[in-house]
């Protein structure tokens, strides 16, 4: 990519070396693709897995190497215990930290792993960036907001309709978690503490940082389909859970009636926001950014209904007569589960600093994602469910 890139203030962007930790995950794979295809930046991609970026590391179907072969290096390492981490951070201009345990099914069933992964394991990353004067973009979560103020109002209170009681603002909203025995909040609490530590490193030691709070980014390559490219008993995030049910012609399981409200943003829109942060440090440093799509709000029940309709369209298959089934959170997630009622991101800060807005409607993003899911998994599911011949 030879042509010079220009930042939002008209200045040329110099090619960067980026240490991307968690590059082999859902968000990392899309960010790697974007950076390699559209920018001159070089990637030190760190993860314990690389299945989702294999196509970038070993392009298939051609004997010649890809145009970006010399701009991506994969380093298979676990940041928990690998002394190579500091060297990689030192080699880079910027570190993007995506590594985390971040599936709700783990928060209450593996709370220690969740806290270690989201807080303790991120500590050396922050420390090495701070000590070596390197910029850090750290991935937090919209879960740090916890519950809305509005959910504590009486059910019939008109204030529940007032955005002041539910829209989540980076610099104003409180973080409201449930009691300690509701271990679901272990993730949000660990993420909040690492945000506070990063913020303090910024104010006391001059760390240049940006914190990203994703609001349900979804799209192709999110998580896994149980029994196909992940454990049969595994419980991925909602998009993959529902996709798995649709692919297998099973009813979609709605936890506690599917009443929680969420906003969903297309991964490709969200990655545009991250690219703006990477290439506009003067506008992004010192900020916490909500990244979501406030226009794509639905209840989880509505999401299930829409996914059922979209899947019927892309697969040509007739939906079940009863496409959903209710399950209790205790049955589905186990003891210690709890939930946020509603999550609408305020977009003022990201609009002002980076001029970013999401574009893709929920229907369109589900159509492209479920087309991918169908194309990628339908055959494999058919094979796995057809009975083996008796020998
Ligand atoms: P993901 O699970 O697909 O990716 C995380 C990657 O980090 C995985 O590839 C994993 O192997 C790697 N990793 C974890 N621990 C590691 C370690 N010790 N050493 C090396 N690699 C390690 O998740 P994602 O959806 O891509 O999320 C990335 C980040 O964004 C996470 O911090 C998550 O909390 C945050 N986030 C994402 C969403 C979303 O909507 N996808 C929402 C809120 C927050």
Short mmCIF file of C-alpha atoms and ligand atoms in Angstrom, two decimals:
data_model
loop_
_atom_site.label_atom_id
_atom_site.label_comp_id
_atom_site.label_asym_id
_atom_site.label_seq_id
_atom_site.Cartn_x
_atom_site.Cartn_y
_atom_site.Cartn_z
CA UNK A 1 0.00 0.00 0.00
CA UNK A 2 2.19 2.81 -1.31
CA UNK A 3 -0.07 5.89 -1.20
CA UNK A 4 0.41 8.13 1.84
CA UNK A 5 -2.39 8.03 4.38
CA UNK A 6 -3.66 11.24 5.93
CA UNK A 7 -5.07 11.61 9.44
CA UNK A 8 -8.23 13.54 10.37
CA UNK A 9 -6.21 16.75 10.70
CA UNK A 10 -4.60 16.43 7.27
CA UNK A 11 -1.20 15.19 8.50
CA UNK A 12 0.55 12.25 6.82
CA UNK A 13 0.43 9.01 8.84
CA UNK A 14 3.76 7.27 9.20
CA UNK A 15 3.82 3.46 8.93
CA UNK A 16 3.51 1.94 12.40
CA UNK A 17 4.57 -1.33 13.96
CA UNK A 18 1.63 -2.63 16.00
CA UNK A 19 1.86 -5.35 18.64
CA UNK A 20 -1.63 -6.86 18.60
CA UNK A 21 -2.29 -9.18 21.55
CA UNK A 22 -5.30 -11.45 21.01
CA UNK A 23 -4.89 -11.01 17.23
CA UNK A 24 -6.20 -14.54 16.64
CA UNK A 25 -9.65 -13.83 18.06
CA UNK A 26 -12.84 -12.47 16.53
CA UNK A 27 -12.04 -8.74 16.68
CA UNK A 28 -8.31 -9.31 16.14
CA UNK A 29 -8.87 -11.24 12.91
CA UNK A 30 -10.97 -8.42 11.42
CA UNK A 31 -8.52 -5.77 12.59
CA UNK A 32 -5.57 -7.67 11.07
CA UNK A 33 -7.43 -7.99 7.75
CA UNK A 34 -8.24 -4.28 7.67
CA UNK A 35 -4.73 -3.14 8.59
CA UNK A 36 -3.06 -5.42 6.07
CA UNK A 37 -5.43 -4.62 3.20
CA UNK A 38 -5.74 -0.87 3.64
CA UNK A 39 -2.70 0.48 5.50
CA UNK A 40 1.10 0.21 5.37
CA UNK A 41 1.36 -0.80 9.05
CA UNK A 42 3.27 -3.86 10.25
CA UNK A 43 1.73 -6.36 12.69
CA UNK A 44 3.29 -8.39 15.45
CA UNK A 45 0.30 -10.67 15.97
CA UNK A 46 0.30 -12.38 19.39
CA UNK A 47 -2.10 -15.15 20.43
CA UNK A 48 -2.20 -18.74 21.60
CA UNK A 49 -4.32 -19.62 18.54
CA UNK A 50 -4.14 -18.51 14.91
CA UNK A 51 -6.97 -20.42 13.18
CA UNK A 52 -8.93 -17.22 12.46
CA UNK A 53 -5.96 -15.46 10.83
CA UNK A 54 -4.48 -18.47 9.01
CA UNK A 55 -5.73 -17.03 5.71
CA UNK A 56 -3.57 -13.96 6.35
CA UNK A 57 -0.51 -15.93 7.38
CA UNK A 58 -0.59 -18.66 4.72
CA UNK A 59 -2.70 -17.42 1.79
CA UNK A 60 -4.01 -20.43 -0.09
CA UNK A 61 -4.19 -21.09 -3.81
CA UNK A 62 -1.11 -19.20 -4.92
CA UNK A 63 2.55 -20.07 -5.02
CA UNK A 64 3.61 -16.43 -4.77
CA UNK A 65 3.45 -14.80 -1.36
CA UNK A 66 0.72 -12.30 -0.47
CA UNK A 67 1.31 -8.55 -0.85
CA UNK A 68 1.49 -8.23 2.93
CA UNK A 69 3.62 -11.30 3.74
CA UNK A 70 6.41 -9.14 5.14
CA UNK A 71 4.00 -7.05 7.24
CA UNK A 72 2.61 -9.72 9.57
CA UNK A 73 4.47 -12.00 11.96
CA UNK A 74 2.62 -14.43 14.20
CA UNK A 75 3.99 -15.03 17.71
CA UNK A 76 2.34 -17.94 19.46
CA UNK A 77 2.60 -17.06 23.11
CA UNK A 78 0.56 -16.90 26.28
CA UNK A 79 0.93 -13.46 27.85
CA UNK A 80 0.46 -15.04 31.30
CA UNK A 81 3.96 -16.40 31.36
CA UNK A 82 6.15 -15.51 28.42
CA UNK A 83 9.22 -13.32 28.69
CA UNK A 84 9.08 -12.48 24.96
CA UNK A 85 6.15 -10.14 25.58
CA UNK A 86 8.22 -7.14 26.72
CA UNK A 87 10.53 -7.41 23.69
CA UNK A 88 7.55 -7.37 21.32
CA UNK A 89 6.01 -4.34 23.02
CA UNK A 90 9.38 -2.56 22.84
CA UNK A 91 9.68 -3.31 19.09
CA UNK A 92 6.25 -1.77 18.42
CA UNK A 93 5.06 1.85 18.29
CA UNK A 94 1.65 0.85 19.63
CA UNK A 95 0.17 -2.12 21.49
CA UNK A 96 -3.47 -3.14 20.99
CA UNK A 97 -4.56 -5.50 23.78
CA UNK A 98 -7.56 -7.70 22.93
CA UNK A 99 -6.64 -10.77 24.98
CA UNK A 100 -9.31 -11.80 27.44
CA UNK A 101 -11.76 -14.44 28.55
CA UNK A 102 -14.93 -12.74 27.39
CA UNK A 103 -17.80 -15.24 27.09
CA UNK A 104 -20.62 -14.75 29.65
CA UNK A 105 -20.86 -18.51 30.25
CA UNK A 106 -17.40 -18.30 31.86
CA UNK A 107 -17.97 -15.32 34.16
CA UNK A 108 -19.86 -17.17 36.87
CA UNK A 109 -18.50 -20.68 36.23
CA UNK A 110 -14.79 -19.75 35.90
CA UNK A 111 -14.63 -16.51 37.90
CA UNK A 112 -10.96 -16.93 38.88
CA UNK A 113 -9.82 -17.47 35.28
CA UNK A 114 -12.03 -14.55 34.25
CA UNK A 115 -10.51 -12.17 36.83
CA UNK A 116 -6.94 -13.31 36.12
CA UNK A 117 -7.40 -13.00 32.38
CA UNK A 118 -9.05 -9.59 32.41
CA UNK A 119 -7.01 -7.97 35.18
CA UNK A 120 -3.87 -9.80 36.35
CA UNK A 121 -2.72 -10.92 32.88
CA UNK A 122 -3.21 -7.42 31.48
CA UNK A 123 -0.97 -5.86 34.16
CA UNK A 124 2.39 -6.60 32.48
CA UNK A 125 1.04 -5.23 29.18
CA UNK A 126 0.17 -1.92 30.85
CA UNK A 127 3.45 -1.86 32.78
CA UNK A 128 5.65 -2.53 29.73
CA UNK A 129 3.83 0.15 27.71
CA UNK A 130 4.16 2.66 30.52
CA UNK A 131 7.83 1.91 31.30
CA UNK A 132 8.85 1.96 27.65
CA UNK A 133 6.86 5.04 26.65
CA UNK A 134 4.65 3.06 24.23
CA UNK A 135 1.08 3.84 23.33
CA UNK A 136 -1.66 1.39 24.41
CA UNK A 137 -5.14 0.77 23.00
CA UNK A 138 -6.84 -1.48 25.52
CA UNK A 139 -10.11 -3.35 24.96
CA UNK A 140 -12.52 -3.08 27.85
CA UNK A 141 -16.28 -3.69 27.59
CA UNK A 142 -19.68 -2.01 27.80
CA UNK A 143 -20.29 -4.39 30.73
CA UNK A 144 -18.33 -1.94 32.94
CA UNK A 145 -21.54 0.12 33.09
CA UNK A 146 -23.39 -2.83 34.64
CA UNK A 147 -27.06 -2.08 35.14
CA UNK A 148 -28.84 1.15 34.20
CA UNK A 149 -30.06 3.59 36.85
CA UNK A 150 -33.51 3.24 35.29
CA UNK A 151 -33.84 -0.43 36.18
CA UNK A 152 -34.07 0.49 39.88
CA UNK A 153 -37.10 2.75 39.28
CA UNK A 154 -40.64 1.40 39.80
CA UNK A 155 -41.81 -0.54 36.70
CA UNK A 156 -44.45 2.10 35.89
CA UNK A 157 -42.20 5.14 36.42
CA UNK A 158 -42.27 7.49 33.40
CA UNK A 159 -38.60 8.25 34.12
CA UNK A 160 -37.75 4.83 32.70
CA UNK A 161 -38.36 6.39 29.26
CA UNK A 162 -35.99 9.29 30.02
CA UNK A 163 -32.57 8.76 28.32
CA UNK A 164 -30.87 10.29 31.39
CA UNK A 165 -31.79 7.06 33.17
CA UNK A 166 -30.42 4.58 30.66
CA UNK A 167 -28.07 6.05 28.02
CA UNK A 168 -24.49 5.10 28.96
CA UNK A 169 -21.94 7.94 28.92
CA UNK A 170 -18.21 7.37 29.28
CA UNK A 171 -17.61 10.45 31.45
CA UNK A 172 -20.83 10.53 33.48
CA UNK A 173 -22.54 7.16 33.99
CA UNK A 174 -21.86 5.19 37.17
CA UNK A 175 -20.80 1.52 37.06
CA UNK A 176 -23.53 -0.47 38.83
CA UNK A 177 -22.81 -4.13 39.55
CA UNK A 178 -24.75 -6.77 41.49
CA UNK A 179 -23.61 -8.36 44.76
CA UNK A 180 -20.38 -10.39 44.97
CA UNK A 181 -22.27 -13.70 45.05
CA UNK A 182 -23.55 -12.85 41.57
CA UNK A 183 -20.22 -13.88 40.06
CA UNK A 184 -21.36 -12.75 36.63
CA UNK A 185 -19.91 -9.35 37.58
CA UNK A 186 -16.37 -10.74 37.97
CA UNK A 187 -15.67 -9.85 34.32
CA UNK A 188 -17.06 -6.32 34.45
CA UNK A 189 -15.31 -5.62 37.74
CA UNK A 190 -11.92 -6.89 36.48
CA UNK A 191 -12.31 -4.79 33.32
CA UNK A 192 -13.24 -1.75 35.40
CA UNK A 193 -10.17 -2.12 37.60
CA UNK A 194 -7.81 -2.45 34.61
CA UNK A 195 -9.44 0.68 33.11
CA UNK A 196 -8.79 2.53 36.37
CA UNK A 197 -5.18 1.31 36.45
CA UNK A 198 -4.58 2.41 32.85
CA UNK A 199 -6.19 5.78 33.57
CA UNK A 200 -3.97 6.20 36.64
CA UNK A 201 -0.84 5.26 34.61
CA UNK A 202 -1.91 8.01 32.23
CA UNK A 203 -2.38 10.64 34.90
CA UNK A 204 0.60 9.73 37.13
CA UNK A 205 3.16 8.38 34.65
CA UNK A 206 2.12 9.87 31.31
CA UNK A 207 1.02 6.60 29.62
CA UNK A 208 -0.59 7.39 26.26
CA UNK A 209 -3.71 5.24 26.23
CA UNK A 210 -7.09 4.75 24.62
CA UNK A 211 -9.76 2.50 26.14
CA UNK A 212 -12.39 0.90 23.90
CA UNK A 213 -15.76 -0.20 25.28
CA UNK A 214 -17.36 -2.46 22.64
CA UNK A 215 -21.16 -2.73 22.67
CA UNK A 216 -21.94 -6.17 21.20
CA UNK A 217 -19.84 -6.24 18.05
CA UNK A 218 -21.00 -9.12 15.89
CA UNK A 219 -20.15 -10.68 12.56
CA UNK A 220 -18.39 -13.59 10.87
CA UNK A 221 -15.79 -15.59 12.86
CA UNK A 222 -17.36 -14.73 16.22
CA UNK A 223 -16.63 -17.52 18.72
CA UNK A 224 -17.30 -21.09 17.55
CA UNK A 225 -20.03 -23.55 16.68
CA UNK A 226 -20.15 -26.20 19.43
CA UNK A 227 -19.08 -29.63 18.17
CA UNK A 228 -17.75 -28.22 14.88
CA UNK A 229 -14.89 -25.83 15.62
CA UNK A 230 -15.24 -25.74 19.41
CA UNK A 231 -16.15 -28.06 22.28
CA UNK A 232 -19.58 -29.77 22.05
CA UNK A 233 -20.44 -28.64 25.57
CA UNK A 234 -19.08 -25.08 25.07
CA UNK A 235 -21.44 -22.10 25.37
CA UNK A 236 -20.36 -19.25 23.06
CA UNK A 237 -21.83 -15.71 22.99
CA UNK A 238 -25.42 -15.16 21.85
CA UNK A 239 -24.76 -14.79 18.10
CA UNK A 240 -22.98 -18.15 17.90
CA UNK A 241 -25.48 -19.84 20.26
CA UNK A 242 -28.40 -18.79 18.08
CA UNK A 243 -26.48 -19.60 14.87
CA UNK A 244 -25.79 -23.09 16.22
CA UNK A 245 -29.50 -23.62 16.97
CA UNK A 246 -30.49 -22.40 13.49
CA UNK A 247 -27.89 -24.56 11.73
CA UNK A 248 -29.13 -27.60 13.66
CA UNK A 249 -32.86 -26.82 13.23
CA UNK A 250 -33.30 -26.53 16.97
CA UNK A 251 -35.36 -23.89 18.77
CA UNK A 252 -33.33 -20.89 19.94
CA UNK A 253 -32.93 -20.89 23.72
CA UNK A 254 -34.15 -17.65 25.33
CA UNK A 255 -32.65 -17.05 28.77
CA UNK A 256 -35.19 -15.67 31.28
CA UNK A 257 -37.63 -14.78 28.51
CA UNK A 258 -35.06 -12.94 26.35
CA UNK A 259 -36.17 -9.62 27.82
CA UNK A 260 -32.73 -7.99 28.07
CA UNK A 261 -32.20 -5.24 25.54
CA UNK A 262 -28.98 -4.94 23.56
CA UNK A 263 -27.60 -2.84 20.72
CA UNK A 264 -25.62 -4.69 18.04
CA UNK A 265 -23.00 -3.18 15.76
CA UNK A 266 -21.49 -4.78 12.68
CA UNK A 267 -17.85 -5.77 13.21
CA UNK A 268 -16.80 -4.03 9.98
CA UNK A 269 -18.28 -0.69 11.16
CA UNK A 270 -16.63 -1.05 14.56
CA UNK A 271 -13.23 -1.85 13.03
CA UNK A 272 -13.40 1.50 11.18
CA UNK A 273 -13.58 3.17 14.60
CA UNK A 274 -10.51 1.28 15.84
CA UNK A 275 -8.56 2.24 12.72
CA UNK A 276 -9.40 5.90 13.37
CA UNK A 277 -8.08 5.52 16.94
CA UNK A 278 -4.87 3.87 15.69
CA UNK A 279 -4.19 6.58 13.11
CA UNK A 280 -5.28 9.63 15.13
CA UNK A 281 -3.38 9.41 18.42
CA UNK A 282 -3.73 13.12 19.16
CA UNK A 283 -7.53 12.74 19.06
CA UNK A 284 -7.73 9.33 20.72
CA UNK A 285 -5.16 9.46 23.52
CA UNK A 286 -6.53 9.85 27.03
CA UNK A 287 -10.06 8.91 25.92
CA UNK A 288 -12.47 6.11 26.69
CA UNK A 289 -14.73 5.38 23.70
CA UNK A 290 -18.10 3.67 23.53
CA UNK A 291 -18.23 1.83 20.20
CA UNK A 292 -21.71 0.60 19.36
CA UNK A 293 -24.82 1.28 17.30
CA UNK A 294 -27.60 2.93 19.34
CA UNK A 295 -29.99 2.53 16.38
CA UNK A 296 -29.78 -1.27 16.43
CA UNK A 297 -31.53 -1.92 19.74
CA UNK A 298 -33.64 -5.07 20.20
CA UNK A 299 -34.57 -7.44 23.01
CA UNK A 300 -32.80 -10.77 22.85
CA UNK A 301 -36.20 -12.28 21.94
CA UNK A 302 -36.48 -9.88 18.98
CA UNK A 303 -32.93 -10.77 17.96
CA UNK A 304 -33.90 -14.47 17.96
CA UNK A 305 -36.98 -13.74 15.84
CA UNK A 306 -35.03 -11.64 13.36
CA UNK A 307 -32.23 -14.22 13.09
CA UNK A 308 -34.84 -16.91 12.41
CA UNK A 309 -36.31 -14.86 9.54
CA UNK A 310 -32.93 -13.94 8.10
CA UNK A 311 -31.68 -17.53 8.31
CA UNK A 312 -34.78 -18.77 6.48
CA UNK A 313 -33.99 -16.27 3.71
CA UNK A 314 -30.30 -17.10 3.35
CA UNK A 315 -30.63 -20.89 3.72
CA UNK A 316 -33.94 -21.39 1.92
CA UNK A 317 -35.06 -23.58 4.85
CA UNK A 318 -38.48 -23.28 6.51
CA UNK A 319 -38.31 -22.14 10.15
CA UNK A 320 -39.65 -24.37 12.93
CA UNK A 321 -43.28 -23.84 14.02
CA UNK A 322 -41.99 -22.89 17.49
CA UNK A 323 -38.66 -21.21 16.74
CA UNK A 324 -37.77 -20.31 20.36
CA UNK A 325 -37.87 -22.03 23.73
CA UNK A 326 -37.57 -20.45 27.20
CA UNK A 327 -34.88 -21.54 29.64
CA UNK A 328 -33.95 -20.16 33.05
CA UNK A 329 -30.60 -18.44 33.49
CA UNK A 330 -29.76 -20.94 36.23
CA UNK A 331 -30.35 -23.84 33.85
CA UNK A 332 -28.42 -22.19 31.01
CA UNK A 333 -25.57 -20.38 32.77
CA UNK A 334 -25.59 -21.96 36.27
CA UNK A 335 -25.55 -20.35 39.72
CA UNK A 336 -24.40 -16.74 40.08
CA UNK A 337 -25.73 -15.39 36.78
CA UNK A 338 -27.18 -11.89 36.59
CA UNK A 339 -27.71 -9.45 33.71
CA UNK A 340 -27.71 -5.86 32.52
CA UNK A 341 -31.18 -4.74 31.52
CA UNK A 342 -30.30 -2.44 28.63
CA UNK A 343 -27.23 -0.99 26.93
CA UNK A 344 -27.45 2.10 24.76
CA UNK A 345 -24.14 3.81 24.03
CA UNK A 346 -23.88 7.58 24.08
CA UNK A 347 -21.96 8.53 20.95
CA UNK A 348 -21.01 12.12 21.78
CA UNK A 349 -17.34 11.55 22.54
CA UNK A 350 -16.49 9.28 19.62
CA UNK A 351 -18.40 11.59 17.28
CA UNK A 352 -16.60 14.67 18.52
CA UNK A 353 -13.10 13.15 18.60
CA UNK A 354 -13.15 10.86 15.56
CA UNK A 355 -16.29 11.73 13.59
CA UNK A 356 -17.24 8.03 13.59
CA UNK A 357 -20.77 6.71 13.07
CA UNK A 358 -21.96 3.14 12.56
CA UNK A 359 -23.71 2.47 9.23
CA UNK A 360 -25.08 -1.06 9.04
CA UNK A 361 -28.64 -1.93 10.08
CA UNK A 362 -29.31 -4.99 12.21
CA UNK A 363 -31.09 -6.79 9.37
CA UNK A 364 -28.17 -6.19 6.96
CA UNK A 365 -25.50 -7.24 9.42
CA UNK A 366 -27.43 -10.40 10.29
CA UNK A 367 -27.89 -11.18 6.62
CA UNK A 368 -24.18 -11.02 5.85
CA UNK A 369 -23.24 -12.84 9.07
CA UNK A 370 -25.76 -15.65 8.69
CA UNK A 371 -24.82 -16.08 5.02
CA UNK A 372 -21.28 -16.65 6.27
CA UNK A 373 -22.43 -19.04 9.03
CA UNK A 374 -24.52 -21.06 6.57
CA UNK A 375 -21.73 -21.24 3.98
CA UNK A 376 -19.09 -22.11 6.58
CA UNK A 377 -20.94 -24.60 8.78
CA UNK A 378 -24.08 -26.09 7.19
CA UNK A 379 -22.23 -28.96 5.45
CA UNK A 380 -20.12 -29.78 8.50
CA UNK A 381 -23.23 -29.90 10.69
CA UNK A 382 -25.00 -32.15 8.22
CA UNK A 383 -22.02 -34.54 8.23
CA UNK A 384 -21.72 -34.50 12.02
CA UNK A 385 -25.40 -35.25 12.55
CA UNK A 386 -25.78 -37.96 9.90
CA UNK A 387 -25.56 -41.41 11.50
CA UNK A 388 -22.31 -43.32 10.86
CA UNK A 389 -22.83 -46.54 8.88
CA UNK A 390 -22.74 -49.71 10.96
CA UNK A 391 -19.59 -51.69 10.21
P1 LIG B 1 -12.06 -13.47 21.36
O1 LIG B 1 -12.20 -14.44 22.48
O2 LIG B 1 -12.53 -13.88 20.02
O3 LIG B 1 -10.55 -13.01 21.25
C1 LIG B 1 -9.65 -12.93 22.33
C2 LIG B 1 -8.33 -13.54 21.89
O4 LIG B 1 -7.39 -13.38 22.95
C3 LIG B 1 -8.45 -15.05 21.62
O5 LIG B 1 -7.95 -15.37 20.32
C4 LIG B 1 -7.59 -15.69 22.71
O6 LIG B 1 -6.90 -16.86 22.27
C5 LIG B 1 -6.59 -14.55 23.02
N1 LIG B 1 -6.05 -14.68 24.37
C6 LIG B 1 -6.76 -14.78 25.52
N2 LIG B 1 -5.91 -14.92 26.56
C7 LIG B 1 -4.65 -14.91 26.04
C8 LIG B 1 -3.36 -15.03 26.62
N3 LIG B 1 -3.20 -15.21 27.94
N4 LIG B 1 -2.28 -14.96 25.80
C9 LIG B 1 -2.44 -14.80 24.47
N5 LIG B 1 -3.64 -14.70 23.86
C10 LIG B 1 -4.73 -14.75 24.65
O7 LIG B 1 -12.80 -12.12 21.81
P2 LIG B 1 -13.16 -10.81 20.96
O8 LIG B 1 -14.62 -10.75 20.77
O9 LIG B 1 -12.25 -10.68 19.80
O10 LIG B 1 -12.84 -9.69 22.06
C11 LIG B 1 -11.60 -8.99 22.12
C12 LIG B 1 -11.64 -8.01 23.29
O11 LIG B 1 -12.77 -7.15 23.18
C13 LIG B 1 -11.73 -8.67 24.67
O12 LIG B 1 -10.92 -7.96 25.57
C14 LIG B 1 -13.18 -8.51 25.05
O13 LIG B 1 -13.34 -8.45 26.46
C15 LIG B 1 -13.53 -7.20 24.38
N6 LIG B 1 -14.97 -7.12 24.09
C16 LIG B 1 -15.51 -7.64 22.96
C17 LIG B 1 -16.87 -7.52 22.73
C18 LIG B 1 -17.52 -7.99 21.46
O14 LIG B 1 -18.63 -7.53 21.20
N7 LIG B 1 -16.94 -8.86 20.66
C19 LIG B 1 -17.70 -6.92 23.66
C20 LIG B 1 -17.13 -6.44 24.82
C21 LIG B 1 -15.76 -6.53 25.01
#
